[in-house]
Tab-separated table of C-alpha atoms and ligand atoms in Angstrom:
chain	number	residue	atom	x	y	z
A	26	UNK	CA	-23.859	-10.437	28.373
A	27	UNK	CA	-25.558	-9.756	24.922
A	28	UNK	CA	-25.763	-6.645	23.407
A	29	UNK	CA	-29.240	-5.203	23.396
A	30	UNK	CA	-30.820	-5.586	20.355
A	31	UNK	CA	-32.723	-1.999	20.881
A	32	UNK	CA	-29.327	-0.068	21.241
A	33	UNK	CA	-27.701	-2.668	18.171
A	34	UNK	CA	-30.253	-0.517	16.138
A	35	UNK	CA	-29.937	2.442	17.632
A	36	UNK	CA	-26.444	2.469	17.216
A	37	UNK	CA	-26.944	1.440	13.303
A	38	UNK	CA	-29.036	4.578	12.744
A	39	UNK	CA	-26.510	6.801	14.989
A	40	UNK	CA	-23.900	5.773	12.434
A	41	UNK	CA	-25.566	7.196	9.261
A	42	UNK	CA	-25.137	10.915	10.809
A	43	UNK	CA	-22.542	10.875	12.319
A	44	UNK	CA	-19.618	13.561	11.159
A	45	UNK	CA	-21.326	13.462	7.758
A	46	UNK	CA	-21.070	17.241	7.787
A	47	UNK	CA	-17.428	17.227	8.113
A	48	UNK	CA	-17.506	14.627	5.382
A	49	UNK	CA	-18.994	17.114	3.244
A	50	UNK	CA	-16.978	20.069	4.087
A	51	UNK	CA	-13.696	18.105	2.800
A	52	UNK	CA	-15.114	18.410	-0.674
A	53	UNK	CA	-17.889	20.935	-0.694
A	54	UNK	CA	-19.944	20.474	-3.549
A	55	UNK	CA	-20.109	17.006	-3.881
A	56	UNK	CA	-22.881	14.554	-2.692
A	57	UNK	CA	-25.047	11.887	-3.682
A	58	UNK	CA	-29.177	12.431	-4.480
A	59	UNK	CA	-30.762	10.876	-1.757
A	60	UNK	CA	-34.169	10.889	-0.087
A	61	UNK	CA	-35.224	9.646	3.535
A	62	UNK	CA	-35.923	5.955	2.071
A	63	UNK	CA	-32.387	5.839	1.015
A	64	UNK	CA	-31.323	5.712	5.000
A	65	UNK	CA	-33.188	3.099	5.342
A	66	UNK	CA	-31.621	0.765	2.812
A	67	UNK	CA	-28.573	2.069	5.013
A	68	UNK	CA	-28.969	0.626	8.179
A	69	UNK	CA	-29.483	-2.916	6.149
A	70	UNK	CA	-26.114	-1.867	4.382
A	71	UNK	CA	-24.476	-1.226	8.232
A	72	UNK	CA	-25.671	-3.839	9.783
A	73	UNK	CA	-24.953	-6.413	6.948
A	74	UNK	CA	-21.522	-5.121	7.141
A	75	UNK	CA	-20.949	-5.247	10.949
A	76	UNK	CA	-21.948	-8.784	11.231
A	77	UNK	CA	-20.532	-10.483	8.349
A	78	UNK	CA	-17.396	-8.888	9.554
A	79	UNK	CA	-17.925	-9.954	13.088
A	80	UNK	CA	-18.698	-13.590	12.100
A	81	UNK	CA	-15.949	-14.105	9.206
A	82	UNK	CA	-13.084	-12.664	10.979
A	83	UNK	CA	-14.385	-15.873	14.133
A	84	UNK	CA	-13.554	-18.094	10.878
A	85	UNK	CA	-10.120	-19.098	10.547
A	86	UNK	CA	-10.574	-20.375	6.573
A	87	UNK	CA	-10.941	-17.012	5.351
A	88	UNK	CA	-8.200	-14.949	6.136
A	89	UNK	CA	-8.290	-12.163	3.798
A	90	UNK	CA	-11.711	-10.384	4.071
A	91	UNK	CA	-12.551	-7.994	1.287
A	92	UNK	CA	-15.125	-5.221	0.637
A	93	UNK	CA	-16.501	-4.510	-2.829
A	94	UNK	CA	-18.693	-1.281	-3.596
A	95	UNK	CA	-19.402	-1.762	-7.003
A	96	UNK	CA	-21.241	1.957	-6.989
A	97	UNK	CA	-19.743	3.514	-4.614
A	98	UNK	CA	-20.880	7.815	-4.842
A	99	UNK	CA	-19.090	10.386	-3.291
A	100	UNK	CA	-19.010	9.018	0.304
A	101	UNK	CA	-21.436	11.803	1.200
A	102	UNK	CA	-25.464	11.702	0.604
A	103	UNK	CA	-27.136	15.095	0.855
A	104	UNK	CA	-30.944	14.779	1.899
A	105	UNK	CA	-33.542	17.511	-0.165
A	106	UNK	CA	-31.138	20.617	-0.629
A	107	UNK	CA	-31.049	20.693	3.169
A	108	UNK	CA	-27.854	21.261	5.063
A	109	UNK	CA	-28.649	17.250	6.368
A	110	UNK	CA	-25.775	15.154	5.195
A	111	UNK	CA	-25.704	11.202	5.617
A	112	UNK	CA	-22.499	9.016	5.230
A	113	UNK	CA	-22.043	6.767	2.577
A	114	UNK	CA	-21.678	3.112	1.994
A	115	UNK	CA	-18.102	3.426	1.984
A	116	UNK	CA	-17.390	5.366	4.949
A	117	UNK	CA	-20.144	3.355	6.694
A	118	UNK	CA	-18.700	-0.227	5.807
A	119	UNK	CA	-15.132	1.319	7.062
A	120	UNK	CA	-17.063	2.460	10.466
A	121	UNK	CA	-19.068	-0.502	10.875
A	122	UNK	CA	-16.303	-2.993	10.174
A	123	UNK	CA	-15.080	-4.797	13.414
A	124	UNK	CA	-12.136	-6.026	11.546
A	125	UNK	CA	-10.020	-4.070	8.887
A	126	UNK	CA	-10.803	-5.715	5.377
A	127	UNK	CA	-7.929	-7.389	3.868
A	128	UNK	CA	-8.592	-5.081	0.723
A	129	UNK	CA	-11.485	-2.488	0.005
A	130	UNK	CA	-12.366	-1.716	-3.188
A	131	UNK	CA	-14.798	1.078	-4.379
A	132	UNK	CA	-15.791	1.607	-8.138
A	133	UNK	CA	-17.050	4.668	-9.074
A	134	UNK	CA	-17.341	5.668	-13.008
A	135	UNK	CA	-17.958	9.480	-12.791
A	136	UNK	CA	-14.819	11.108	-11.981
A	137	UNK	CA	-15.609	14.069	-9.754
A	138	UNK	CA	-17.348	11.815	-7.249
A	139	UNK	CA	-14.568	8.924	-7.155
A	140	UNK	CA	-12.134	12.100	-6.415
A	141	UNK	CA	-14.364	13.645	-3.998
A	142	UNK	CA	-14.169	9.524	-2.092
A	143	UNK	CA	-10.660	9.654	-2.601
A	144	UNK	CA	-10.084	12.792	-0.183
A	145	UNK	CA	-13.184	11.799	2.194
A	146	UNK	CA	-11.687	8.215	2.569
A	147	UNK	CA	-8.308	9.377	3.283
A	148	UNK	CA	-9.442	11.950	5.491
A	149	UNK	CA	-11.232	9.321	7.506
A	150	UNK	CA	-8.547	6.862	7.287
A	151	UNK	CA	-5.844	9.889	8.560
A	152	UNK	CA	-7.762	10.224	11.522
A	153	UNK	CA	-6.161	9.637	14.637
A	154	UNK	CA	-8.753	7.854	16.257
A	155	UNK	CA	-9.516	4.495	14.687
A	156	UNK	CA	-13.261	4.673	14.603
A	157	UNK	CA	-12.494	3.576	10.739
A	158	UNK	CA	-10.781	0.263	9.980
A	159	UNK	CA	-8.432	1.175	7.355
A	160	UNK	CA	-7.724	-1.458	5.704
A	161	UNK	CA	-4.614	-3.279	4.867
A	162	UNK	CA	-4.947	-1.648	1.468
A	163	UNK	CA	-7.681	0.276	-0.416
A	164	UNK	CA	-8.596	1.837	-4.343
A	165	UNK	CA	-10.778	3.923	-5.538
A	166	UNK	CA	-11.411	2.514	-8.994
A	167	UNK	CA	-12.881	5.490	-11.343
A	168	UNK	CA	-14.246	3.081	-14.222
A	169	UNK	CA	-17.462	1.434	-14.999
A	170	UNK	CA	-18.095	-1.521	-12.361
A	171	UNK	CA	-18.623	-3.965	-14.919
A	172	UNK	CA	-15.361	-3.667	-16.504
A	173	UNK	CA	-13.439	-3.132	-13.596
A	174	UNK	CA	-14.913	-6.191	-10.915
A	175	UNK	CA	-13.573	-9.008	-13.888
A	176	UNK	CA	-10.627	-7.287	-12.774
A	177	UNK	CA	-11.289	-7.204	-8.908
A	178	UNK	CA	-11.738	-10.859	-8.732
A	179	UNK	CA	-8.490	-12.004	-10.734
A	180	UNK	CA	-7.066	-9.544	-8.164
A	181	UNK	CA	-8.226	-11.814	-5.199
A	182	UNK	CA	-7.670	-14.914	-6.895
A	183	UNK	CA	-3.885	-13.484	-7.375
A	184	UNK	CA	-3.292	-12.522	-3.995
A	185	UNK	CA	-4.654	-15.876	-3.187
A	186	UNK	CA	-2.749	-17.789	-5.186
A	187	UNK	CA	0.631	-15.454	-3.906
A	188	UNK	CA	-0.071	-15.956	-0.043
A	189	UNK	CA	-2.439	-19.197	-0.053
A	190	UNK	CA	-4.926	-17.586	2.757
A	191	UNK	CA	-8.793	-18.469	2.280
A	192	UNK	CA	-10.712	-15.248	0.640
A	193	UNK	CA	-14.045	-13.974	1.212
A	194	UNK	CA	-15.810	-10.776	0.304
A	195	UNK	CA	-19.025	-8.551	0.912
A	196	UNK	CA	-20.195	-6.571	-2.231
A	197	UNK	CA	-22.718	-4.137	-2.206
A	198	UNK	CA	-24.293	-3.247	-5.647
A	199	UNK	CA	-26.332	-0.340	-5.075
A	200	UNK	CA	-28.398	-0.349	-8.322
A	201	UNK	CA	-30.383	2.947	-9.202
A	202	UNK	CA	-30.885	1.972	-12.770
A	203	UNK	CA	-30.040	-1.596	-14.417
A	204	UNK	CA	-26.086	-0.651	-13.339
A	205	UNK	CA	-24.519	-3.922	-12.548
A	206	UNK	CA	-25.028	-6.310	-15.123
A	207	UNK	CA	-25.353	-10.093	-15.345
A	208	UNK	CA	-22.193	-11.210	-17.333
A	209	UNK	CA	-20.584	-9.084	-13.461
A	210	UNK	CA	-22.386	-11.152	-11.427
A	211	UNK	CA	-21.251	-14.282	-12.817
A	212	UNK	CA	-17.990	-12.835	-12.244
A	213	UNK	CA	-18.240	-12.683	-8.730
A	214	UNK	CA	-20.244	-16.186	-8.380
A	215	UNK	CA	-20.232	-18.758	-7.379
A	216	UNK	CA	-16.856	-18.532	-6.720
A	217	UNK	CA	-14.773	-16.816	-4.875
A	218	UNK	CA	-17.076	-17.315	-1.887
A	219	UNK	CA	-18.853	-13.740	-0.779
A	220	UNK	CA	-21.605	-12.593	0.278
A	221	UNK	CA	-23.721	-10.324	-2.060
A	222	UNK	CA	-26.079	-6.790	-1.028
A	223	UNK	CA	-28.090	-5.952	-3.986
A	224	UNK	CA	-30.538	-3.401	-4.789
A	225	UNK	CA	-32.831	-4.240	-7.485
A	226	UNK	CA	-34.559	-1.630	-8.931
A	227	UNK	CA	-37.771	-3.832	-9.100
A	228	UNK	CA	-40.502	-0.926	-9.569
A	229	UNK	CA	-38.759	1.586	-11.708
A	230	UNK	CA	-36.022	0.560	-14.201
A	231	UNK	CA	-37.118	-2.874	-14.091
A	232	UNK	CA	-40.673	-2.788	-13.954
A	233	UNK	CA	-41.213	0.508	-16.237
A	234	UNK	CA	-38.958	-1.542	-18.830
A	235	UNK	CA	-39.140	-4.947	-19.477
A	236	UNK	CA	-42.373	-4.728	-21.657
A	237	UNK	CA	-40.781	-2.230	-24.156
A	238	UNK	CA	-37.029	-2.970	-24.019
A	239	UNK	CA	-37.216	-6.291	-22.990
A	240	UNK	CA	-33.365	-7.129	-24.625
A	241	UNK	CA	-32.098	-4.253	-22.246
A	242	UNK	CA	-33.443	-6.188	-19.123
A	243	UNK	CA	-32.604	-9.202	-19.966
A	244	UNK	CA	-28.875	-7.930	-20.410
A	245	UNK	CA	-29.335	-7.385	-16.740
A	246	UNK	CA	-30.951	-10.525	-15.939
A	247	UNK	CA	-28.484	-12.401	-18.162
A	248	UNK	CA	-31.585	-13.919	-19.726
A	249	UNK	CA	-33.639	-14.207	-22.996
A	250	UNK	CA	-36.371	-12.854	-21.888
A	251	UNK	CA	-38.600	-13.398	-25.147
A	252	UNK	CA	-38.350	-17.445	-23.699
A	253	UNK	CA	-39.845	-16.175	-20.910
A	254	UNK	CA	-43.704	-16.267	-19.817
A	255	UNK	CA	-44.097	-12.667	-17.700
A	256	UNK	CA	-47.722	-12.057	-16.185
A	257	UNK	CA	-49.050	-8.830	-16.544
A	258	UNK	CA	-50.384	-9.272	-12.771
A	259	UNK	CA	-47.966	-9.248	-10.625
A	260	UNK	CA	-45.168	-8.588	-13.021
A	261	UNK	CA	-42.732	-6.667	-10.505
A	262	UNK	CA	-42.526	-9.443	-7.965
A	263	UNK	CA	-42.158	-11.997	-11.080
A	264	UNK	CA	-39.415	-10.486	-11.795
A	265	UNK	CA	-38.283	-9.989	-8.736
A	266	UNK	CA	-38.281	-13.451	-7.968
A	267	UNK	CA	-36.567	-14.163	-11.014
A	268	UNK	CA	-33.628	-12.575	-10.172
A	269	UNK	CA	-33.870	-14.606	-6.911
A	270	UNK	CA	-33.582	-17.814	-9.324
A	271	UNK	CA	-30.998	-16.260	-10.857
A	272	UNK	CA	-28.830	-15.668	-8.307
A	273	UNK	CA	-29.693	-19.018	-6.871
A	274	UNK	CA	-28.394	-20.883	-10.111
A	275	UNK	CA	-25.099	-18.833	-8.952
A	276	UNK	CA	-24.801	-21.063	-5.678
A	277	UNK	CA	-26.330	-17.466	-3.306
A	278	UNK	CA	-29.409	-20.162	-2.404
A	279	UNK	CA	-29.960	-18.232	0.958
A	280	UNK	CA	-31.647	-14.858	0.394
A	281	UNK	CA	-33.334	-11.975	2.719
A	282	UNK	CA	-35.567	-9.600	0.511
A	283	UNK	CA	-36.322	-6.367	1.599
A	284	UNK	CA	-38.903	-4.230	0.304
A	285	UNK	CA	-38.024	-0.977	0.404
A	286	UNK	CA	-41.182	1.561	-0.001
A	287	UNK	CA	-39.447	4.013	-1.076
A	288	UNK	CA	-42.698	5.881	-2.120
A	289	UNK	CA	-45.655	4.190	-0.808
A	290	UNK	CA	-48.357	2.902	-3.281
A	291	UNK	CA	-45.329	4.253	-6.190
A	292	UNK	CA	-42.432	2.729	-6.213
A	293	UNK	CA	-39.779	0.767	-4.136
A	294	UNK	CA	-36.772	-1.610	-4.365
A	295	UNK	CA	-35.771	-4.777	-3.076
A	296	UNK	CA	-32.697	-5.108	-0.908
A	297	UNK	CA	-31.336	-8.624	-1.495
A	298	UNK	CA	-29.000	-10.216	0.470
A	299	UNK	CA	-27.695	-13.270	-0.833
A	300	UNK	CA	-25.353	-15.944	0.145
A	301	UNK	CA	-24.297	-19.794	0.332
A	302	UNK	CA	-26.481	-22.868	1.398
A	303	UNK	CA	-24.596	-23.348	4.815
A	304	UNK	CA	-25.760	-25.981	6.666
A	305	UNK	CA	-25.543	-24.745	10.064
A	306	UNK	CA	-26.838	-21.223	8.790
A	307	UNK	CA	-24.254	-18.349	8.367
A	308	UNK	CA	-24.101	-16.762	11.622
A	309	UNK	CA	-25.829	-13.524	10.806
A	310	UNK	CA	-29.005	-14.631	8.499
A	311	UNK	CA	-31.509	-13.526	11.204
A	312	UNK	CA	-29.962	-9.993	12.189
A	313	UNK	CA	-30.500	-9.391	8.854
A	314	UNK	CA	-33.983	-10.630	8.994
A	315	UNK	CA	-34.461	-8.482	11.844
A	316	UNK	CA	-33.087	-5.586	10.028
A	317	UNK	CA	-35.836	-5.902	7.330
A	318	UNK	CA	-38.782	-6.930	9.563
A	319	UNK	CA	-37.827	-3.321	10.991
A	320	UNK	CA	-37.386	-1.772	7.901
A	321	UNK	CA	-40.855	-2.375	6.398
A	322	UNK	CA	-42.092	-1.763	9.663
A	323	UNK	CA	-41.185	1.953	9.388
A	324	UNK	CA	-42.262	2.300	6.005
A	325	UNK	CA	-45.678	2.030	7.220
A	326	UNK	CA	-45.084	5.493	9.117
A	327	UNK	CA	-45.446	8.531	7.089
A	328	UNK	CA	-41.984	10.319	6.396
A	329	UNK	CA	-42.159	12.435	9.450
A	330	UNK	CA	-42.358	9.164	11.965
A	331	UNK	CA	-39.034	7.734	9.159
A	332	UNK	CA	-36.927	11.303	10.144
A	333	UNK	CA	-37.933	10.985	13.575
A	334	UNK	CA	-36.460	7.555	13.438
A	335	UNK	CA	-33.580	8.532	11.825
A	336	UNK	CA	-33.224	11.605	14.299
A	337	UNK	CA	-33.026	8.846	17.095
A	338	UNK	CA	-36.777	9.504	18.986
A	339	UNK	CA	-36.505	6.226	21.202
A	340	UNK	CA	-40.049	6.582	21.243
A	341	UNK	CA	-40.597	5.857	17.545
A	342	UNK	CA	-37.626	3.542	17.125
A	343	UNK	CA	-39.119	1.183	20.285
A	344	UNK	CA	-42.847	1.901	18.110
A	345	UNK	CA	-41.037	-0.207	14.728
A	346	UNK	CA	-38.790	-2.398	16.515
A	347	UNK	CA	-40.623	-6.240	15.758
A	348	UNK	CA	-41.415	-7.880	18.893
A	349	UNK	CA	-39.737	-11.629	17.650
A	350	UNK	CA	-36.097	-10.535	18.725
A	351	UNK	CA	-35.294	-14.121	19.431
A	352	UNK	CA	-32.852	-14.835	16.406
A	353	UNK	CA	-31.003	-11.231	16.430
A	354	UNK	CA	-30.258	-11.646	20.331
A	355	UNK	CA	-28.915	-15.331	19.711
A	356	UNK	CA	-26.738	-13.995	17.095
A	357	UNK	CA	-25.514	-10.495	18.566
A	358	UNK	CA	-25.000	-12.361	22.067
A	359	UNK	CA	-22.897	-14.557	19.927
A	360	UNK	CA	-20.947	-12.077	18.154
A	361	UNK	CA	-20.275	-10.107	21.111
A	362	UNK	CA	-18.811	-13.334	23.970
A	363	UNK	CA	-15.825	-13.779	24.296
A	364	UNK	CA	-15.933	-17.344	24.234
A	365	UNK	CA	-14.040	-19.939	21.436
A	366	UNK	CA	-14.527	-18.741	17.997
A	367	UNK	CA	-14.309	-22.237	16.799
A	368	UNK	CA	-17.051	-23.191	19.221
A	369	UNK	CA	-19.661	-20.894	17.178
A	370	UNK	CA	-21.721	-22.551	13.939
A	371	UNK	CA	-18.994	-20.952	11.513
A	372	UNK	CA	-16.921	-24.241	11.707
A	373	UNK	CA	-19.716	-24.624	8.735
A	374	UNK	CA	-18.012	-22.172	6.395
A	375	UNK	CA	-15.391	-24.456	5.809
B	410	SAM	C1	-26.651	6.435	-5.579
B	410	SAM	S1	-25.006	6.536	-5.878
B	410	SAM	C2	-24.287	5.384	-4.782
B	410	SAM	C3	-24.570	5.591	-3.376
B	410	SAM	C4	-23.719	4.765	-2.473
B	410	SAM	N1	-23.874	3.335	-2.698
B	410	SAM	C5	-24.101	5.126	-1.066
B	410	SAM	O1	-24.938	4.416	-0.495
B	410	SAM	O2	-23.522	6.056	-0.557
B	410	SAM	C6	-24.780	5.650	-7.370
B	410	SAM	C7	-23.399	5.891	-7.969
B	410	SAM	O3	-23.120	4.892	-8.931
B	410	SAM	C8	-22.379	5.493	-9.988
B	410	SAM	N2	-22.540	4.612	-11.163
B	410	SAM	C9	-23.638	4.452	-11.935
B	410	SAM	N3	-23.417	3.506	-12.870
B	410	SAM	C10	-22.149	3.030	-12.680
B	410	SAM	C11	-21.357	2.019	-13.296
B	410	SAM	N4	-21.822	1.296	-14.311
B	410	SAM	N5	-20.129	1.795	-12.807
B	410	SAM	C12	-19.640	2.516	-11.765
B	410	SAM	N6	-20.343	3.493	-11.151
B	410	SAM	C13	-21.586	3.751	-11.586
B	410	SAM	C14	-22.980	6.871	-10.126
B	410	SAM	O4	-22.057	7.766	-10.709
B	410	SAM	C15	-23.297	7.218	-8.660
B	410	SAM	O5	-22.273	7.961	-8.062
């Protein structure tokens, strides 16, 4: 009845690939940097975005689903001057989305690579197959994300207000530097409800930083950081862990932290995924847990073992899957009966 958990992965890691190359081709020229790590925050990104739409559209409160990238690329990710091509986050949310988003929004600030999403997102939205959820309406926005998402949410809030159906959204802020900064993320907290994907650039911009532009970080952290006591041990997670409080003073209580390695011994990120204190849990908290259990599992292979991964060796993938699959099967075997929506622990989003 369930849906393996094994081929829930697989599938995940299938999806990064797949017609990337013909991606590409519609706007030659244009990709994102990207190294084998990035995949990996990937399959986190797909399978946050498969579940929470899975689980929210069983919910009948929210009615209009949206999807924010707040840095979205070019659609495309090109891996080491190769000819290897990987999707990106916007044409995998639009893939991995069970339900069309009310609304999708993608912000973008240099121009060539919002136009280069424009043509891939219509050319994957004119397909005649449906294996992407267009949704009901989408934008590429080609302006700095934390102008344009003070905009984004008096958007909801006026669609709301218009049609009276419960909102929700999933944003995914993939940091590379201190992008996204704090006065945005009060924007888009504590309400409207949503569920956040962040990547905080813990080692690098964060940790290389905050000793000698300490104003810059704390623009980011939407903090005074001279009021704050930071150990030179153990500084990264510190302030890792203070964006955690942070975005827990924003009502997103309920956070999974993934460490991506994305060099080991170097540097690396953390994925956070951050939501509302739900009291019957949110339906999809241990996929995700699952997801990063697997992650940092692979990161302990050298970057061969991650491509043979990512090439789809079922030998390797069945080497990092974790062995504790209870949670994940609960949840996917939920997702995928057919049985009462309103019989599943979402009643609890209301
Ligand atoms: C690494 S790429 C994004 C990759 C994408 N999330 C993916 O997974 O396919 C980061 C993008 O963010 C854009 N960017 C950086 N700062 C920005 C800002 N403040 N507002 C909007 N876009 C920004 C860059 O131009 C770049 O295209």
């Amino acid at each position: 009845m369930g849906v393996d958990v094994r081929d829930y992965i697989q599938s995940r890691i299938e999806g990064l690939t797949e017609d990337s190359q013909e991606f590409y081709s519609q706007v030659p020229g244009q990709a994102n940097d990207f190294d084998t790590w990035s995949a990996l925050k990937l399959i986190l990104h797909s399978a946050t975005v498969n579940m929470y739409t899975t689980v929210l559209a069983q919910n009948d409160y929210y009615d209009d689903l949206y999807y924010i990238d707040a840095l979205a690329g070019s659609g495309v990710s090109q891996y080491n001057d190769e000819n290897r091509c990987f999707l990106g986050s916007p044409l995998i949310a639009a893939k991995d989305a069970t339900v069309p988003f009310k609304k999708m929004y993608f912000v973008e600030k240099d121009p060539d690579h919002a136009e280069a999403l424009e043509r891939r997102l219509e050319y994957a939205f004119n397909q005649k197959s449906d294996k992407y959820a267009e949704p009901e309406q989408w934008e590429v926005i080609p302006r700095d994300a934390n102008k344009a998402i003070p905009d984004i949410i008096s958007g909801m809030w006026r669609s709301f207000r218009n049609n009276d159906n419960g909102l929700n959204y999933l944003c995914f802020i993939d940091n590379q530097g201190m992008n996204v900064k704090w006065p945005a993320i009060e924007e888009l907290t504590p309400k409207p409800y949503g569920d956040l994907l962040i990547n905080l650039p813990t080692s690098q911009a964060i940790g290389r930083n905050v000793g000698t532009y300490p104003e810059t970080v704390g623009e980011f952290y939407g903090r005074d950081l001279s009021t704050v006591d930071i150990p030179d041990t153990g500084m990264r997670e510190f302030m890792r862990d203070l964006y955690l409080e942070q975005l827990e003073d924003r009502n997103r209580p309920v956070q999974v932290n993934t460490r991506v390695e994305a060099d080991v011994g170097s540097y690396y990120y953390d994925m956070i995924y951050a939501t509302r204190d739900i009291k019957a849990g949110n339906g999809y908290e241990e996929t995700i847990k699952y997801v990063r259990d697997f992650i940092e599992q692979v990161h302990s292979g050298d970057v061969d073992r991650i491509l043979d991964v990512l090439d789809g060796s079922q030998s390797s993938l069945s080497s990092y899957l974790p062995d504790d699959d209870e949670g994940i099967s609960e949840e996917l075997a939920e997702e995928s009966s057919d049985e009462d929506s309103g019989q599943t622990a979402l009643g609890e989003f209301q």
